[in-house]
Coordinates of N, CA, C and O in Angstrom, one line a residue:
M1 N 98.1 86.2 109.3 CA 99.2 85.3 109.7 C 100.5 86.0 109.4 O 100.7 86.8 108.5
T2 N 101.4 85.8 110.4 CA 102.8 86.3 110.2 C 103.7 85.1 110.5 O 103.4 84.3 111.4
V3 N 104.8 85.1 109.8 CA 105.8 84.0 110.1 C 107.2 84.7 110.3 O 107.6 85.6 109.6
F4 N 107.8 84.4 111.4 CA 109.1 84.9 111.7 C 110.2 83.9 111.5 O 109.9 82.7 111.8
P5 N 111.3 84.2 111.0 CA 112.4 83.3 110.8 C 113.0 82.7 112.0 O 113.0 83.4 113.1
E6 N 113.5 81.5 112.0 CA 114.1 80.9 113.2 C 115.3 81.6 113.7 O 115.6 81.5 114.9
F7 N 116.0 82.4 112.9 CA 117.2 83.1 113.4 C 116.9 84.2 114.3 O 117.8 84.8 114.9
E8 N 115.6 84.6 114.5 CA 115.2 85.7 115.4 C 115.7 85.5 116.8 O 116.0 86.5 117.4
R9 N 115.9 84.3 117.2 CA 116.4 84.1 118.6 C 117.8 84.7 118.8 O 118.2 84.9 119.9
N10 N 118.5 85.1 117.7 CA 119.8 85.7 117.9 C 119.7 87.2 117.9 O 120.7 87.9 118.0
L11 N 118.5 87.8 117.9 CA 118.4 89.3 117.9 C 118.1 89.9 119.2 O 117.6 91.0 119.3
N12 N 118.4 89.2 120.3 CA 118.2 89.7 121.7 C 116.7 90.0 122.0 O 116.5 90.8 122.8
I13 N 115.8 89.3 121.4 CA 114.4 89.4 121.8 C 114.1 88.2 122.6 O 114.2 87.0 122.2
R14 N 113.8 88.4 123.9 CA 113.6 87.3 124.8 C 112.3 86.5 124.5 O 112.4 85.3 124.5
D15 N 111.2 87.1 124.2 CA 110.0 86.4 124.0 C 109.6 86.7 122.5 O 108.8 87.6 122.2
V16 N 110.2 85.9 121.6 CA 110.0 86.2 120.2 C 108.5 86.0 119.8 O 107.9 86.8 119.1
D17 N 107.9 84.9 120.3 CA 106.4 84.7 120.0 C 105.6 85.9 120.4 O 104.8 86.4 119.7
G18 N 105.8 86.4 121.7 CA 105.1 87.5 122.2 C 105.4 88.8 121.4 O 104.5 89.6 121.2
Y19 N 106.6 89.0 121.0 CA 107.0 90.2 120.3 C 106.2 90.2 119.0 O 105.6 91.3 118.6
W20 N 106.2 89.1 118.2 CA 105.5 89.1 116.9 C 104.0 89.2 117.1 O 103.3 89.8 116.3
K21 N 103.4 88.6 118.1 CA 102.0 88.7 118.4 C 101.6 90.2 118.7 O 100.6 90.7 118.2
E22 N 102.5 90.9 119.4 CA 102.3 92.3 119.7 C 102.4 93.1 118.4 O 101.6 94.0 118.2
E23 N 103.4 92.8 117.6 CA 103.5 93.5 116.3 C 102.3 93.3 115.4 O 101.8 94.2 114.8
M24 N 101.7 92.1 115.4 CA 100.5 91.8 114.6 C 99.4 92.6 115.2 O 98.6 93.2 114.4
A25 N 99.2 92.7 116.5 CA 98.2 93.5 117.1 C 98.3 95.0 116.7 O 97.3 95.6 116.4
K26 N 99.5 95.5 116.7 CA 99.7 96.9 116.3 C 99.3 97.1 114.9 O 98.6 98.1 114.5
F27 N 99.7 96.2 114.0 CA 99.3 96.3 112.6 C 97.8 96.3 112.4 O 97.2 97.1 111.7
L28 N 97.1 95.3 113.1 CA 95.7 95.2 112.9 C 95.0 96.5 113.5 O 93.9 96.9 113.0
K29 N 95.5 97.0 114.6 CA 94.9 98.2 115.1 C 95.0 99.4 114.2 O 94.1 100.2 114.0
S30 N 96.1 99.5 113.5 CA 96.3 100.6 112.5 C 95.7 100.3 111.1 O 95.6 101.2 110.3
H31 N 95.3 99.1 110.9 CA 94.6 98.7 109.6 C 93.3 97.9 110.0 O 93.3 96.7 109.8
P32 N 92.3 98.6 110.6 CA 91.2 97.8 111.0 C 90.4 97.1 109.9 O 90.3 97.7 108.8
A33 N 89.9 96.0 110.1 CA 89.1 95.2 109.2 C 87.7 95.1 109.7 O 87.2 94.1 110.2
E34 N 87.0 96.3 109.6 CA 85.6 96.3 110.1 C 84.7 95.3 109.5 O 84.7 95.2 108.3
G35 N 83.9 94.7 110.3 CA 82.9 93.7 109.8 C 83.5 92.3 109.4 O 82.8 91.5 108.9
V36 N 84.8 92.2 109.7 CA 85.5 90.9 109.4 C 86.0 90.3 110.7 O 86.6 90.9 111.5
E37 N 85.6 89.0 110.9 CA 86.1 88.3 112.1 C 87.5 87.8 111.8 O 87.8 87.1 110.8
L38 N 88.4 88.2 112.7 CA 89.8 87.8 112.5 C 90.3 86.9 113.5 O 89.9 86.9 114.7
E39 N 91.3 86.0 113.1 CA 92.0 85.2 114.0 C 93.5 85.4 113.6 O 93.8 85.3 112.4
T40 N 94.4 85.7 114.5 CA 95.8 85.9 114.2 C 96.5 84.6 114.5 O 96.3 83.9 115.4
V41 N 97.5 84.4 113.6 CA 98.3 83.2 113.7 C 99.8 83.7 113.6 O 100.1 84.4 112.6
V42 N 100.6 83.3 114.5 CA 102.1 83.6 114.4 C 102.8 82.2 114.4 O 102.6 81.4 115.2
R43 N 103.6 82.1 113.4 CA 104.4 80.8 113.2 C 105.9 81.2 113.0 O 106.2 82.3 112.6
K44 N 106.7 80.2 113.3 CA 108.2 80.3 113.1 C 108.6 79.4 112.0 O 108.2 78.2 112.0
G45 N 109.5 79.9 111.1 CA 110.0 79.0 110.1 C 110.1 79.7 108.8 O 110.2 80.9 108.7
S46 N 110.0 78.9 107.7 CA 110.1 79.4 106.3 C 108.7 80.0 105.9 O 107.7 79.2 106.0
T47 N 108.6 81.2 105.5 CA 107.3 81.9 105.3 C 106.5 81.1 104.3 O 105.3 80.8 104.6
H48 N 107.0 80.8 103.1 CA 106.2 80.1 102.1 C 105.7 78.7 102.6 O 104.6 78.3 102.4
R49 N 106.6 78.0 103.3 CA 106.2 76.7 103.8 C 105.1 76.7 104.9 O 104.2 75.9 104.9
E50 N 105.2 77.7 105.7 CA 104.2 77.9 106.8 C 102.9 78.3 106.3 O 101.9 77.9 106.8
I51 N 102.9 79.2 105.3 CA 101.6 79.6 104.7 C 100.9 78.4 104.1 O 99.7 78.1 104.3
V52 N 101.6 77.6 103.3 CA 101.0 76.4 102.7 C 100.6 75.4 103.7 O 99.5 74.8 103.7
R53 N 101.4 75.2 104.8 CA 101.1 74.3 105.8 C 99.8 74.7 106.5 O 98.9 73.8 106.8
L54 N 99.7 75.9 106.9 CA 98.4 76.4 107.5 C 97.2 76.2 106.6 O 96.2 75.8 107.1
A55 N 97.4 76.5 105.3 CA 96.3 76.4 104.4 C 95.8 74.9 104.3 O 94.6 74.7 104.3
K56 N 96.7 74.0 104.4 CA 96.4 72.6 104.4 C 95.7 72.2 105.7 O 94.7 71.5 105.7
E57 N 96.3 72.6 106.8 CA 95.7 72.3 108.1 C 94.3 72.8 108.3 O 93.4 72.1 108.8
R58 N 94.1 74.0 107.8 CA 92.8 74.7 108.0 C 91.8 74.4 106.9 O 90.7 74.9 106.9
K59 N 92.3 73.8 105.8 CA 91.5 73.6 104.6 C 90.8 74.9 104.1 O 89.6 75.0 103.9
V60 N 91.7 75.9 104.0 CA 91.2 77.2 103.6 C 90.8 77.2 102.1 O 91.2 76.4 101.3
D61 N 89.9 78.2 101.8 CA 89.3 78.3 100.4 C 90.2 79.2 99.5 O 90.3 79.0 98.3
V62 N 90.8 80.2 100.1 CA 91.7 81.1 99.3 C 92.7 81.7 100.2 O 92.5 82.0 101.4
I63 N 93.9 82.0 99.7 CA 94.9 82.8 100.3 C 95.1 84.1 99.6 O 95.1 84.1 98.4
V64 N 95.1 85.2 100.4 CA 95.4 86.5 99.8 C 96.7 87.0 100.4 O 96.9 87.0 101.6
M65 N 97.6 87.3 99.5 CA 98.9 87.7 100.0 C 99.5 88.8 99.0 O 99.0 88.9 97.9
K66 N 100.6 89.4 99.4 CA 101.2 90.4 98.5 C 102.4 89.9 97.9 O 103.1 88.9 98.4
S67 N 102.8 90.4 96.8 CA 104.1 90.1 96.1 C 105.0 91.2 96.6 O 104.7 92.4 96.4
A68 N 106.1 90.9 97.2 CA 106.9 91.8 98.0 C 108.2 92.3 97.3 O 109.0 92.9 97.9
N69 N 108.4 92.0 96.0 CA 109.6 92.4 95.4 C 109.3 93.6 94.4 O 109.0 93.4 93.3
P70 N 109.5 94.8 94.9 CA 109.1 95.9 94.1 C 109.9 96.2 92.9 O 109.5 96.8 91.9
K71 N 111.1 95.6 92.8 CA 111.9 95.9 91.6 C 111.4 95.2 90.4 O 111.7 95.6 89.3
V72 N 110.8 94.0 90.6 CA 110.3 93.3 89.4 C 108.8 93.0 89.5 O 108.3 92.1 88.8
Q73 N 108.1 93.8 90.3 CA 106.7 93.5 90.5 C 105.8 93.6 89.3 O 104.8 93.0 89.2
D74 N 106.2 94.3 88.3 CA 105.5 94.3 87.0 C 105.6 93.0 86.2 O 104.8 92.8 85.3
Y75 N 106.6 92.3 86.5 CA 106.9 91.1 85.6 C 106.9 89.8 86.3 O 106.5 88.8 85.7
L76 N 107.3 89.7 87.5 CA 107.4 88.4 88.2 C 106.8 88.5 89.6 O 106.7 89.5 90.2
L77 N 106.4 87.3 90.1 CA 106.0 87.2 91.5 C 107.2 87.0 92.3 O 108.2 86.5 91.9
G78 N 107.1 87.4 93.6 CA 108.2 87.2 94.5 C 108.4 85.7 94.8 O 107.5 84.9 94.5
T79 N 109.5 85.3 95.3 CA 109.7 83.8 95.5 C 108.8 83.2 96.5 O 108.3 82.1 96.3
T80 N 108.4 84.0 97.6 CA 107.4 83.5 98.5 C 106.1 83.3 97.8 O 105.4 82.2 97.9
A81 N 105.6 84.3 97.1 CA 104.3 84.2 96.4 C 104.4 83.1 95.4 O 103.4 82.3 95.2
S82 N 105.4 82.9 94.6 CA 105.6 81.9 93.6 C 105.4 80.5 94.3 O 104.7 79.6 93.7
H83 N 106.1 80.3 95.4 CA 106.0 79.0 96.1 C 104.6 78.7 96.5 O 104.1 77.6 96.4
V84 N 104.0 79.7 97.1 CA 102.6 79.5 97.7 C 101.7 79.2 96.5 O 100.8 78.3 96.6
V85 N 101.8 80.0 95.4 CA 100.9 79.7 94.2 C 101.1 78.3 93.7 O 100.2 77.6 93.4
A86 N 102.4 77.8 93.7 CA 102.7 76.5 93.2 C 102.2 75.4 94.1 O 101.8 74.3 93.6
Y87 N 102.3 75.6 95.4 CA 102.0 74.4 96.3 C 100.8 74.5 97.2 O 100.5 73.6 97.9
A88 N 100.1 75.6 97.2 CA 98.9 75.7 98.0 C 97.8 74.8 97.5 O 97.6 74.6 96.3
P89 N 97.0 74.3 98.5 CA 95.9 73.4 98.1 C 94.6 74.2 97.7 O 93.5 73.6 97.6
C90 N 94.7 75.5 97.5 CA 93.6 76.3 97.2 C 94.0 77.4 96.3 O 95.1 77.6 95.9
S91 N 93.0 78.3 95.9 CA 93.3 79.4 95.1 C 94.2 80.4 95.9 O 94.0 80.6 97.1
V92 N 95.0 81.2 95.2 CA 95.9 82.2 95.8 C 95.7 83.5 95.0 O 95.8 83.5 93.8
Y93 N 95.3 84.5 95.7 CA 95.2 85.9 95.1 C 96.4 86.7 95.5 O 96.5 87.0 96.7
V94 N 97.2 87.1 94.6 CA 98.4 87.8 94.9 C 98.1 89.3 94.6 O 97.8 89.7 93.5
V95 N 98.3 90.1 95.6 CA 98.1 91.6 95.5 C 99.4 92.3 95.3 O 100.4 92.1 96.1
R96 N 99.5 93.1 94.3 CA 100.8 93.9 94.1 C 100.5 95.3 94.6 O 99.5 95.9 94.3
S97 N 101.4 95.7 95.5 CA 101.2 97.1 96.0 C 102.2 98.0 95.3 O 103.4 97.9 95.4
Y98 N 101.6 98.9 94.5 CA 102.4 99.9 93.8 C 102.7 101.1 94.6 O 101.8 101.5 95.4
P99 N 103.9 101.6 94.5 CA 104.2 102.8 95.3 C 103.3 104.0 94.9 O 103.0 104.2 93.7
H100 N 102.9 104.8 95.9 CA 102.1 106.0 95.6 C 103.0 107.1 95.2 O 104.0 107.3 95.8
T101 N 102.6 107.8 94.1 CA 103.4 108.9 93.7 C 102.8 110.2 93.9 O 101.6 110.3 94.2

């Protein structure tokens, strides 16, 4: 799933939905999930709200997401991850991506 903000329409992208679907396809091609059946979802709005909304709609068992604030990743979850953890109707697994040295 990817969520793009509503202000994207101001960035001179004519087909915002198509643009983000294409970006998702590029990402999945460069990060193949062999043996996993995938469905891509592109939504517009507030990231944390759309993730929780989709989880409720689909009655998902678990959400896997990353914590995206590298400056405080050792101590705190990002605001998006915090919201999802607090409001999701299921378990949430937050992955921290540490920089490679």
